[in-house]
Amino acid sequence: MKTLKETLVSLKEHQAILHYNIATYEQYKAAVVAVSETGLPMLIGVSEGERGYVGMTMAGQWVQEAQKKNLPIFINADHCKSDTTAMEAVDALYDEVLMDGTEFTEDENILRTKKVIEYRNHIQQKIGREILIEGEIGYLAGSSDLGGSIEIKAEYLTTPEQAIRFVQETGVDLLAISVGNVHGVPQTILQGGNALKSPQIDFDRIKTIHSSLRQNNFNTWLVLHGGSGLTDDDFVHAIKCGIQIIHLNTEFRNIWKNSLKKNLEKDTVNPYKILNGVVEDLKNRIIHYQQLFYTLQ
């Protein structure tokens, strides 16, 4: 089976991979069933909160079991808020680790991300196995939930100059950028003096960042977080502009909750008869996005 890096290298133009977060076994199982049916690669993410619930080791073992069956499923330690938690994920041999230093100054973000890269390099030499490091520059407002109001300020958005400097000074493999995307599905988004009902992605910004990195000989993969609330057309456009990994979490959490409520109405107390319906609903949506992102021409 290909590694995550080999999988990303083999992506053709206008192909991207779905990144989907889990906090329960049913969410994990839905990914396994989906990939078993499609054969398409995907990333499973576990944030600090999700790792705290599932267990760092347990989440990793679930994905390793899928990989033993040659299923192209990879695990990412999503949004590590400190270099300490990021290095713990490196120690756990996750396929990818996101060092999210966006709550720090840009200089501090670079320093902490670089520290994680150096630690990763040290561990890789010992184990002979690649672990990819993702960094994040710019700022994404919101949280992985529904409702509320958030503001996107101009200074939150990633500039090409920031992207080049960040990649040059840290050496990250992947870069998450802020281009009008937000975490969660807010009721109202305030941007540029306007009240929006859905995110307005700056596709030209994606294209410029992508081309600027390539012109400077950086083959860094670009990541779009905050996919929930975007349309299929938004995703297609973003992929054509250079995005190669797309994160979706809140939409799937909402599917999980609504499906669970629906299936709890069944006339049974048998857990697997209730939860199989949840797995099926999640699986169907995973397949939709896998095929949309990966088979785009």
PDB file of C-alpha atoms in Angstrom:
ATOM      1  CA  MET A   1       0.000   0.000   0.000  1.00  0.00           C
ATOM      2  CA  LYS A   2       1.193   3.512  -0.766  1.00  0.00           C
ATOM      3  CA  THR A   3       2.183   5.834   2.055  1.00  0.00           C
ATOM      4  CA  LEU A   4       0.354   9.129   2.494  1.00  0.00           C
ATOM      5  CA  LYS A   5       3.215  10.969   0.811  1.00  0.00           C
ATOM      6  CA  GLU A   6       3.219   8.556  -2.129  1.00  0.00           C
ATOM      7  CA  THR A   7      -0.548   8.946  -2.398  1.00  0.00           C
ATOM      8  CA  LEU A   8      -0.288  12.734  -2.502  1.00  0.00           C
ATOM      9  CA  VAL A   9       2.571  12.630  -5.010  1.00  0.00           C
ATOM     10  CA  SER A  10       0.479  10.405  -7.274  1.00  0.00           C
ATOM     11  CA  LEU A  11      -2.468  12.826  -7.319  1.00  0.00           C
ATOM     12  CA  LYS A  12      -3.167  14.122 -10.781  1.00  0.00           C
ATOM     13  CA  GLU A  13      -4.095  17.691 -11.589  1.00  0.00           C
ATOM     14  CA  HIS A  14      -7.577  18.493 -10.283  1.00  0.00           C
ATOM     15  CA  GLN A  15      -7.630  15.633  -7.771  1.00  0.00           C
ATOM     16  CA  ALA A  16      -8.026  16.049  -4.026  1.00  0.00           C
ATOM     17  CA  ILE A  17      -8.473  13.865  -0.945  1.00  0.00           C
ATOM     18  CA  LEU A  18     -11.255  14.042   1.634  1.00  0.00           C
ATOM     19  CA  HIS A  19     -10.261  14.632   5.264  1.00  0.00           C
ATOM     20  CA  TYR A  20     -12.988  13.581   7.695  1.00  0.00           C
ATOM     21  CA  ASN A  21     -12.883  13.742  11.499  1.00  0.00           C
ATOM     22  CA  ILE A  22     -14.000  11.003  13.862  1.00  0.00           C
ATOM     23  CA  ALA A  23     -14.841  10.708  17.554  1.00  0.00           C
ATOM     24  CA  THR A  24     -16.706   7.377  17.565  1.00  0.00           C
ATOM     25  CA  TYR A  25     -16.182   3.883  16.215  1.00  0.00           C
ATOM     26  CA  GLU A  26     -19.208   4.290  13.948  1.00  0.00           C
ATOM     27  CA  GLN A  27     -17.612   7.309  12.259  1.00  0.00           C
ATOM     28  CA  TYR A  28     -14.455   5.276  11.739  1.00  0.00           C
ATOM     29  CA  LYS A  29     -16.403   2.275  10.422  1.00  0.00           C
ATOM     30  CA  ALA A  30     -18.239   4.490   7.926  1.00  0.00           C
ATOM     31  CA  ALA A  31     -14.873   5.540   6.487  1.00  0.00           C
ATOM     32  CA  VAL A  32     -13.700   1.934   6.252  1.00  0.00           C
ATOM     33  CA  VAL A  33     -16.875   0.818   4.471  1.00  0.00           C
ATOM     34  CA  ALA A  34     -16.699   3.794   2.096  1.00  0.00           C
ATOM     35  CA  VAL A  35     -13.065   3.185   1.158  1.00  0.00           C
ATOM     36  CA  SER A  36     -13.755  -0.545   0.795  1.00  0.00           C
ATOM     37  CA  GLU A  37     -16.401   0.333  -1.797  1.00  0.00           C
ATOM     38  CA  THR A  38     -14.579   3.107  -3.664  1.00  0.00           C
ATOM     39  CA  GLY A  39     -10.926   2.158  -3.298  1.00  0.00           C
ATOM     40  CA  LEU A  40     -10.223   5.889  -3.030  1.00  0.00           C
ATOM     41  CA  PRO A  41      -7.823   7.293  -0.420  1.00  0.00           C
ATOM     42  CA  MET A  42      -8.940   9.451   2.481  1.00  0.00           C
ATOM     43  CA  LEU A  43      -7.636  10.985   5.674  1.00  0.00           C
ATOM     44  CA  ILE A  44      -9.187  10.466   9.085  1.00  0.00           C
ATOM     45  CA  GLY A  45      -8.590  13.347  11.463  1.00  0.00           C
ATOM     46  CA  VAL A  46      -8.684  13.432  15.249  1.00  0.00           C
ATOM     47  CA  SER A  47      -8.396  16.817  16.936  1.00  0.00           C
ATOM     48  CA  GLU A  48      -7.016  17.261  20.453  1.00  0.00           C
ATOM     49  CA  GLY A  49     -10.547  16.932  21.845  1.00  0.00           C
ATOM     50  CA  GLU A  50     -11.322  13.909  19.688  1.00  0.00           C
ATOM     51  CA  ARG A  51      -8.014  12.269  20.632  1.00  0.00           C
ATOM     52  CA  GLY A  52      -8.829  12.919  24.272  1.00  0.00           C
ATOM     53  CA  TYR A  53     -12.124  11.075  23.871  1.00  0.00           C
ATOM     54  CA  VAL A  54     -11.126   8.204  21.576  1.00  0.00           C
ATOM     55  CA  GLY A  55      -7.558   7.905  22.828  1.00  0.00           C
ATOM     56  CA  MET A  56      -4.432   8.770  20.865  1.00  0.00           C
ATOM     57  CA  THR A  57      -3.343   5.140  20.644  1.00  0.00           C
ATOM     58  CA  MET A  58      -6.804   3.701  20.009  1.00  0.00           C
ATOM     59  CA  ALA A  59      -7.480   5.995  17.039  1.00  0.00           C
ATOM     60  CA  GLY A  60      -4.115   5.063  15.579  1.00  0.00           C
ATOM     61  CA  GLN A  61      -4.789   1.346  16.046  1.00  0.00           C
ATOM     62  CA  TRP A  62      -8.135   1.610  14.261  1.00  0.00           C
ATOM     63  CA  VAL A  63      -6.469   3.115  11.206  1.00  0.00           C
ATOM     64  CA  GLN A  64      -3.593   0.633  11.330  1.00  0.00           C
ATOM     65  CA  GLU A  65      -6.148  -2.203  11.187  1.00  0.00           C
ATOM     66  CA  ALA A  66      -7.611  -0.678   8.017  1.00  0.00           C
ATOM     67  CA  GLN A  67      -4.133  -0.292   6.520  1.00  0.00           C
ATOM     68  CA  LYS A  68      -3.388  -3.972   7.209  1.00  0.00           C
ATOM     69  CA  LYS A  69      -6.280  -4.691   4.841  1.00  0.00           C
ATOM     70  CA  ASN A  70      -4.596  -2.456   2.233  1.00  0.00           C
ATOM     71  CA  LEU A  71      -7.253   0.222   2.568  1.00  0.00           C
ATOM     72  CA  PRO A  72      -5.786   3.660   1.707  1.00  0.00           C
ATOM     73  CA  ILE A  73      -6.901   5.322   4.948  1.00  0.00           C
ATOM     74  CA  PHE A  74      -4.474   7.590   6.783  1.00  0.00           C
ATOM     75  CA  ILE A  75      -4.628   9.312  10.168  1.00  0.00           C
ATOM     76  CA  ASN A  76      -3.931  12.955  10.964  1.00  0.00           C
ATOM     77  CA  ALA A  77      -3.473  14.538  14.385  1.00  0.00           C
ATOM     78  CA  ASP A  78      -5.658  17.512  13.556  1.00  0.00           C
ATOM     79  CA  HIS A  79      -5.109  20.994  15.018  1.00  0.00           C
ATOM     80  CA  CYS A  80      -2.379  20.356  17.579  1.00  0.00           C
ATOM     81  CA  LYS A  81      -2.391  23.650  19.459  1.00  0.00           C
ATOM     82  CA  SER A  82       1.098  23.254  20.890  1.00  0.00           C
ATOM     83  CA  ASP A  83       4.379  21.760  19.783  1.00  0.00           C
ATOM     84  CA  THR A  84       4.109  19.376  22.758  1.00  0.00           C
ATOM     85  CA  THR A  85       0.869  17.752  21.579  1.00  0.00           C
ATOM     86  CA  ALA A  86       2.166  17.715  17.998  1.00  0.00           C
ATOM     87  CA  MET A  87       5.296  15.841  19.063  1.00  0.00           C
ATOM     88  CA  GLU A  88       3.150  13.370  21.020  1.00  0.00           C
ATOM     89  CA  ALA A  89       1.354  12.583  17.749  1.00  0.00           C
ATOM     90  CA  VAL A  90       4.718  12.130  16.019  1.00  0.00           C
ATOM     91  CA  ASP A  91       5.653   9.667  18.779  1.00  0.00           C
ATOM     92  CA  ALA A  92       2.362   7.859  18.136  1.00  0.00           C
ATOM     93  CA  LEU A  93       3.492   7.454  14.490  1.00  0.00           C
ATOM     94  CA  TYR A  94       0.516   9.183  12.915  1.00  0.00           C
ATOM     95  CA  ASP A  95       0.716   9.535   9.140  1.00  0.00           C
ATOM     96  CA  GLU A  96       0.285  13.303   9.412  1.00  0.00           C
ATOM     97  CA  VAL A  97       0.432  15.906  12.170  1.00  0.00           C
ATOM     98  CA  LEU A  98      -1.000  19.425  11.955  1.00  0.00           C
ATOM     99  CA  MET A  99       0.861  21.931  14.093  1.00  0.00           C
ATOM    100  CA  ASP A 100      -1.699  24.743  14.391  1.00  0.00           C
ATOM    101  CA  GLY A 101       0.206  27.740  15.700  1.00  0.00           C
ATOM    102  CA  THR A 102      -2.251  30.343  14.435  1.00  0.00           C
ATOM    103  CA  GLU A 103      -3.062  31.529  17.952  1.00  0.00           C
ATOM    104  CA  PHE A 104       0.545  32.708  18.267  1.00  0.00           C
ATOM    105  CA  THR A 105       2.325  35.494  16.416  1.00  0.00           C
ATOM    106  CA  GLU A 106       3.534  34.609  12.944  1.00  0.00           C
ATOM    107  CA  ASP A 107       7.144  34.424  14.141  1.00  0.00           C
ATOM    108  CA  GLU A 108       6.200  32.184  17.072  1.00  0.00           C
ATOM    109  CA  ASN A 109       4.085  30.002  14.786  1.00  0.00           C
ATOM    110  CA  ILE A 110       7.113  29.504  12.542  1.00  0.00           C
ATOM    111  CA  LEU A 111       9.403  28.692  15.480  1.00  0.00           C
ATOM    112  CA  ARG A 112       7.022  26.135  16.995  1.00  0.00           C
ATOM    113  CA  THR A 113       6.258  24.497  13.655  1.00  0.00           C
ATOM    114  CA  LYS A 114       9.973  24.300  12.868  1.00  0.00           C
ATOM    115  CA  LYS A 115      10.541  22.633  16.241  1.00  0.00           C
ATOM    116  CA  VAL A 116       7.982  19.954  15.350  1.00  0.00           C
ATOM    117  CA  ILE A 117       9.620  19.451  11.933  1.00  0.00           C
ATOM    118  CA  GLU A 118      13.023  18.964  13.555  1.00  0.00           C
ATOM    119  CA  TYR A 119      11.570  16.469  16.020  1.00  0.00           C
ATOM    120  CA  ARG A 120       9.816  14.634  13.182  1.00  0.00           C
ATOM    121  CA  ASN A 121      13.104  14.414  11.280  1.00  0.00           C
ATOM    122  CA  HIS A 122      14.777  12.901  14.347  1.00  0.00           C
ATOM    123  CA  ILE A 123      12.039  10.285  14.789  1.00  0.00           C
ATOM    124  CA  GLN A 124      11.963   9.447  11.067  1.00  0.00           C
ATOM    125  CA  GLN A 125      15.666   8.630  11.125  1.00  0.00           C
ATOM    126  CA  LYS A 126      15.056   6.165  13.951  1.00  0.00           C
ATOM    127  CA  ILE A 127      11.995   4.417  12.498  1.00  0.00           C
ATOM    128  CA  GLY A 128      12.574   4.721   8.748  1.00  0.00           C
ATOM    129  CA  ARG A 129       8.981   5.804   8.200  1.00  0.00           C
ATOM    130  CA  GLU A 130       7.663   9.076   6.814  1.00  0.00           C
ATOM    131  CA  ILE A 131       5.433  11.344   8.891  1.00  0.00           C
ATOM    132  CA  LEU A 132       4.091  14.435   7.145  1.00  0.00           C
ATOM    133  CA  ILE A 133       3.817  17.756   8.955  1.00  0.00           C
ATOM    134  CA  GLU A 134       1.161  20.319   8.121  1.00  0.00           C
ATOM    135  CA  GLY A 135       1.415  23.931   9.160  1.00  0.00           C
ATOM    136  CA  GLU A 136      -1.171  26.683   9.121  1.00  0.00           C
ATOM    137  CA  ILE A 137      -0.743  30.360   8.287  1.00  0.00           C
ATOM    138  CA  GLY A 138      -3.536  32.898   8.399  1.00  0.00           C
ATOM    139  CA  TYR A 139      -6.446  32.484  10.784  1.00  0.00           C
ATOM    140  CA  LEU A 140      -9.735  30.569  10.516  1.00  0.00           C
ATOM    141  CA  ALA A 141     -12.557  31.912  12.660  1.00  0.00           C
ATOM    142  CA  GLY A 142     -15.326  29.735  14.072  1.00  0.00           C
ATOM    143  CA  SER A 143     -15.574  26.294  15.664  1.00  0.00           C
ATOM    144  CA  SER A 144     -16.785  22.884  14.521  1.00  0.00           C
ATOM    145  CA  ASP A 145     -20.413  23.535  15.410  1.00  0.00           C
ATOM    146  CA  LEU A 146     -23.651  24.980  14.039  1.00  0.00           C
ATOM    147  CA  GLY A 147     -25.055  28.504  14.326  1.00  0.00           C
ATOM    148  CA  GLY A 148     -23.744  31.730  15.770  1.00  0.00           C
ATOM    149  CA  SER A 149     -22.072  34.672  14.107  1.00  0.00           C
ATOM    150  CA  ILE A 150     -18.400  35.096  13.232  1.00  0.00           C
ATOM    151  CA  GLU A 151     -16.294  37.766  11.588  1.00  0.00           C
ATOM    152  CA  ILE A 152     -13.612  37.294   8.958  1.00  0.00           C
ATOM    153  CA  LYS A 153     -11.158  40.177   9.110  1.00  0.00           C
ATOM    154  CA  ALA A 154      -8.893  41.047   6.191  1.00  0.00           C
ATOM    155  CA  GLU A 155      -5.815  40.308   8.288  1.00  0.00           C
ATOM    156  CA  TYR A 156      -7.019  36.723   8.815  1.00  0.00           C
ATOM    157  CA  LEU A 157      -6.469  35.855   5.146  1.00  0.00           C
ATOM    158  CA  THR A 158      -3.235  34.223   3.997  1.00  0.00           C
ATOM    159  CA  THR A 159      -1.059  36.208   1.602  1.00  0.00           C
ATOM    160  CA  PRO A 160       1.307  34.623  -0.945  1.00  0.00           C
ATOM    161  CA  GLU A 161       4.222  36.300   0.843  1.00  0.00           C
ATOM    162  CA  GLN A 162       3.207  34.731   4.163  1.00  0.00           C
ATOM    163  CA  ALA A 163       2.848  31.315   2.555  1.00  0.00           C
ATOM    164  CA  ILE A 164       6.279  31.473   0.909  1.00  0.00           C
ATOM    165  CA  ARG A 165       8.000  32.655   4.084  1.00  0.00           C
ATOM    166  CA  PHE A 166       6.269  30.041   6.228  1.00  0.00           C
ATOM    167  CA  VAL A 167       7.153  27.146   3.926  1.00  0.00           C
ATOM    168  CA  GLN A 168      10.690  28.413   3.385  1.00  0.00           C
ATOM    169  CA  GLU A 169      11.443  28.771   7.106  1.00  0.00           C
ATOM    170  CA  THR A 170       9.664  25.657   8.387  1.00  0.00           C
ATOM    171  CA  GLY A 171       9.855  23.103   5.581  1.00  0.00           C
ATOM    172  CA  VAL A 172       6.282  21.880   6.108  1.00  0.00           C
ATOM    173  CA  ASP A 173       4.929  19.232   3.767  1.00  0.00           C
ATOM    174  CA  LEU A 174       1.395  20.626   3.740  1.00  0.00           C
ATOM    175  CA  LEU A 175       0.025  24.115   4.282  1.00  0.00           C
ATOM    176  CA  ALA A 176      -3.448  25.078   5.490  1.00  0.00           C
ATOM    177  CA  ILE A 177      -4.475  28.522   4.272  1.00  0.00           C
ATOM    178  CA  SER A 178      -7.172  31.058   5.105  1.00  0.00           C
ATOM    179  CA  VAL A 179      -9.070  32.167   2.004  1.00  0.00           C
ATOM    180  CA  GLY A 180     -12.514  33.048   3.349  1.00  0.00           C
ATOM    181  CA  ASN A 181     -13.175  29.583   4.774  1.00  0.00           C
ATOM    182  CA  VAL A 182     -14.396  29.171   8.359  1.00  0.00           C
ATOM    183  CA  HIS A 183     -14.729  26.393  10.908  1.00  0.00           C
ATOM    184  CA  GLY A 184     -18.255  25.142  11.491  1.00  0.00           C
ATOM    185  CA  VAL A 185     -21.482  26.309   9.878  1.00  0.00           C
ATOM    186  CA  PRO A 186     -22.268  29.744  11.346  1.00  0.00           C
ATOM    187  CA  GLN A 187     -25.622  31.401  10.827  1.00  0.00           C
ATOM    188  CA  THR A 188     -24.004  34.686   9.831  1.00  0.00           C
ATOM    189  CA  ILE A 189     -20.534  35.575   8.546  1.00  0.00           C
ATOM    190  CA  LEU A 190     -19.427  39.189   8.730  1.00  0.00           C
ATOM    191  CA  GLN A 191     -16.869  40.003   6.056  1.00  0.00           C
ATOM    192  CA  GLY A 192     -15.928  43.292   4.428  1.00  0.00           C
ATOM    193  CA  GLY A 193     -18.908  45.072   5.961  1.00  0.00           C
ATOM    194  CA  ASN A 194     -21.342  42.478   4.597  1.00  0.00           C
ATOM    195  CA  ALA A 195     -23.447  39.872   6.404  1.00  0.00           C
ATOM    196  CA  LEU A 196     -23.119  36.581   4.517  1.00  0.00           C
ATOM    197  CA  LYS A 197     -25.072  33.353   4.916  1.00  0.00           C
ATOM    198  CA  SER A 198     -22.244  31.179   3.612  1.00  0.00           C
ATOM    199  CA  PRO A 199     -18.465  31.527   3.169  1.00  0.00           C
ATOM    200  CA  GLN A 200     -17.223  33.408   0.112  1.00  0.00           C
ATOM    201  CA  ILE A 201     -14.020  31.685  -0.938  1.00  0.00           C
ATOM    202  CA  ASP A 202     -11.305  33.816  -2.534  1.00  0.00           C
ATOM    203  CA  PHE A 203     -10.401  31.442  -5.348  1.00  0.00           C
ATOM    204  CA  ASP A 204      -7.944  33.888  -6.902  1.00  0.00           C
ATOM    205  CA  ARG A 205      -6.062  33.904  -3.603  1.00  0.00           C
ATOM    206  CA  ILE A 206      -5.792  30.101  -3.671  1.00  0.00           C
ATOM    207  CA  LYS A 207      -4.548  30.186  -7.253  1.00  0.00           C
ATOM    208  CA  THR A 208      -1.987  32.906  -6.493  1.00  0.00           C
ATOM    209  CA  ILE A 209      -0.654  31.136  -3.392  1.00  0.00           C
ATOM    210  CA  HIS A 210      -0.398  27.859  -5.305  1.00  0.00           C
ATOM    211  CA  SER A 211       1.423  29.396  -8.261  1.00  0.00           C
ATOM    212  CA  SER A 212       3.708  31.468  -6.001  1.00  0.00           C
ATOM    213  CA  LEU A 213       4.827  28.361  -4.124  1.00  0.00           C
ATOM    214  CA  ARG A 214       5.487  26.488  -7.363  1.00  0.00           C
ATOM    215  CA  GLN A 215       7.423  29.423  -8.815  1.00  0.00           C
ATOM    216  CA  ASN A 216       9.645  29.284  -5.729  1.00  0.00           C
ATOM    217  CA  ASN A 217      10.178  25.529  -6.204  1.00  0.00           C
ATOM    218  CA  PHE A 218       8.026  24.459  -3.246  1.00  0.00           C
ATOM    219  CA  ASN A 219       5.895  21.372  -3.863  1.00  0.00           C
ATOM    220  CA  THR A 220       3.853  21.948  -0.716  1.00  0.00           C
ATOM    221  CA  TRP A 221       0.337  20.531  -0.789  1.00  0.00           C
ATOM    222  CA  LEU A 222      -2.395  23.067  -0.032  1.00  0.00           C
ATOM    223  CA  VAL A 223      -5.137  22.207   2.453  1.00  0.00           C
ATOM    224  CA  LEU A 224      -8.598  23.749   2.764  1.00  0.00           C
ATOM    225  CA  HIS A 225     -10.110  23.529   6.239  1.00  0.00           C
ATOM    226  CA  GLY A 226     -13.696  24.421   7.069  1.00  0.00           C
ATOM    227  CA  GLY A 227     -15.389  22.664   4.167  1.00  0.00           C
ATOM    228  CA  SER A 228     -18.768  22.376   5.885  1.00  0.00           C
ATOM    229  CA  GLY A 229     -21.154  24.970   4.477  1.00  0.00           C
ATOM    230  CA  LEU A 230     -19.457  25.114   1.082  1.00  0.00           C
ATOM    231  CA  THR A 231     -21.140  23.903  -2.096  1.00  0.00           C
ATOM    232  CA  ASP A 232     -19.960  21.219  -4.496  1.00  0.00           C
ATOM    233  CA  ASP A 233     -19.204  23.989  -6.987  1.00  0.00           C
ATOM    234  CA  ASP A 234     -17.016  25.683  -4.353  1.00  0.00           C
ATOM    235  CA  PHE A 235     -15.058  22.473  -3.871  1.00  0.00           C
ATOM    236  CA  VAL A 236     -14.612  21.913  -7.600  1.00  0.00           C
ATOM    237  CA  HIS A 237     -13.375  25.478  -8.070  1.00  0.00           C
ATOM    238  CA  ALA A 238     -11.001  25.236  -5.083  1.00  0.00           C
ATOM    239  CA  ILE A 239      -9.497  21.992  -6.389  1.00  0.00           C
ATOM    240  CA  LYS A 240      -8.991  23.502  -9.827  1.00  0.00           C
ATOM    241  CA  CYS A 241      -7.149  26.400  -8.152  1.00  0.00           C
ATOM    242  CA  GLY A 242      -4.708  24.085  -6.356  1.00  0.00           C
ATOM    243  CA  ILE A 243      -6.308  22.634  -3.201  1.00  0.00           C
ATOM    244  CA  GLN A 244      -5.480  18.937  -2.706  1.00  0.00           C
ATOM    245  CA  ILE A 245      -6.902  18.090   0.725  1.00  0.00           C
ATOM    246  CA  ILE A 246     -10.322  19.267   1.937  1.00  0.00           C
ATOM    247  CA  HIS A 247     -11.451  19.035   5.570  1.00  0.00           C
ATOM    248  CA  LEU A 248     -15.081  18.376   6.485  1.00  0.00           C
ATOM    249  CA  ASN A 249     -16.200  17.875  10.072  1.00  0.00           C
ATOM    250  CA  THR A 250     -19.298  19.808  11.158  1.00  0.00           C
ATOM    251  CA  GLU A 251     -21.433  18.528   8.281  1.00  0.00           C
ATOM    252  CA  PHE A 252     -20.610  14.944   9.207  1.00  0.00           C
ATOM    253  CA  ARG A 253     -21.200  15.603  12.909  1.00  0.00           C
ATOM    254  CA  ASN A 254     -24.637  16.885  11.982  1.00  0.00           C
ATOM    255  CA  ILE A 255     -25.328  13.794   9.849  1.00  0.00           C
ATOM    256  CA  TRP A 256     -24.208  11.595  12.753  1.00  0.00           C
ATOM    257  CA  LYS A 257     -26.512  13.358  15.229  1.00  0.00           C
ATOM    258  CA  ASN A 258     -29.582  13.460  12.991  1.00  0.00           C
ATOM    259  CA  SER A 259     -29.126   9.870  11.853  1.00  0.00           C
ATOM    260  CA  LEU A 260     -28.697   8.678  15.427  1.00  0.00           C
ATOM    261  CA  LYS A 261     -31.898  10.449  16.493  1.00  0.00           C
ATOM    262  CA  LYS A 262     -33.758   8.880  13.562  1.00  0.00           C
ATOM    263  CA  ASN A 263     -32.428   5.381  14.167  1.00  0.00           C
ATOM    264  CA  LEU A 264     -33.113   5.516  17.902  1.00  0.00           C
ATOM    265  CA  GLU A 265     -36.799   5.486  16.974  1.00  0.00           C
ATOM    266  CA  LYS A 266     -36.454   1.898  15.758  1.00  0.00           C
ATOM    267  CA  ASP A 267     -38.335  -0.705  17.779  1.00  0.00           C
ATOM    268  CA  THR A 268     -35.192  -2.357  19.119  1.00  0.00           C
ATOM    269  CA  VAL A 269     -32.677  -2.024  21.921  1.00  0.00           C
ATOM    270  CA  ASN A 270     -30.013  -3.817  19.859  1.00  0.00           C
ATOM    271  CA  PRO A 271     -27.120  -1.340  19.457  1.00  0.00           C
ATOM    272  CA  TYR A 272     -25.804  -2.614  16.125  1.00  0.00           C
ATOM    273  CA  LYS A 273     -29.257  -2.515  14.553  1.00  0.00           C
ATOM    274  CA  ILE A 274     -29.514   1.131  15.581  1.00  0.00           C
ATOM    275  CA  LEU A 275     -25.968   2.161  14.745  1.00  0.00           C
ATOM    276  CA  ASN A 276     -25.750   0.428  11.361  1.00  0.00           C
ATOM    277  CA  GLY A 277     -28.124   3.068  10.016  1.00  0.00           C
ATOM    278  CA  VAL A 278     -25.808   5.823  11.238  1.00  0.00           C
ATOM    279  CA  VAL A 279     -22.832   4.147   9.563  1.00  0.00           C
ATOM    280  CA  GLU A 280     -24.771   3.867   6.309  1.00  0.00           C
ATOM    281  CA  ASP A 281     -25.778   7.552   6.277  1.00  0.00           C
ATOM    282  CA  LEU A 282     -22.217   8.676   6.988  1.00  0.00           C
ATOM    283  CA  LYS A 283     -20.792   6.275   4.411  1.00  0.00           C
ATOM    284  CA  ASN A 284     -23.040   7.562   1.653  1.00  0.00           C
ATOM    285  CA  ARG A 285     -21.935  11.156   2.214  1.00  0.00           C
ATOM    286  CA  ILE A 286     -18.275  10.168   2.433  1.00  0.00           C
ATOM    287  CA  ILE A 287     -18.534   8.437  -0.931  1.00  0.00           C
ATOM    288  CA  HIS A 288     -20.192  11.508  -2.438  1.00  0.00           C
ATOM    289  CA  TYR A 289     -17.246  13.705  -1.470  1.00  0.00           C
ATOM    290  CA  GLN A 290     -14.605  11.103  -2.290  1.00  0.00           C
ATOM    291  CA  GLN A 291     -15.908  10.801  -5.819  1.00  0.00           C
ATOM    292  CA  LEU A 292     -16.392  14.547  -6.215  1.00  0.00           C
ATOM    293  CA  PHE A 293     -12.858  15.380  -5.066  1.00  0.00           C
ATOM    294  CA  TYR A 294     -10.924  12.511  -6.604  1.00  0.00           C
ATOM    295  CA  THR A 295     -12.586  11.917  -9.958  1.00  0.00           C
ATOM    296  CA  LEU A 296     -12.859  15.559 -11.037  1.00  0.00           C
ATOM    297  CA  GLN A 297     -11.753  16.057 -14.643  1.00  0.00           C
TER     298      GLN A 297
END
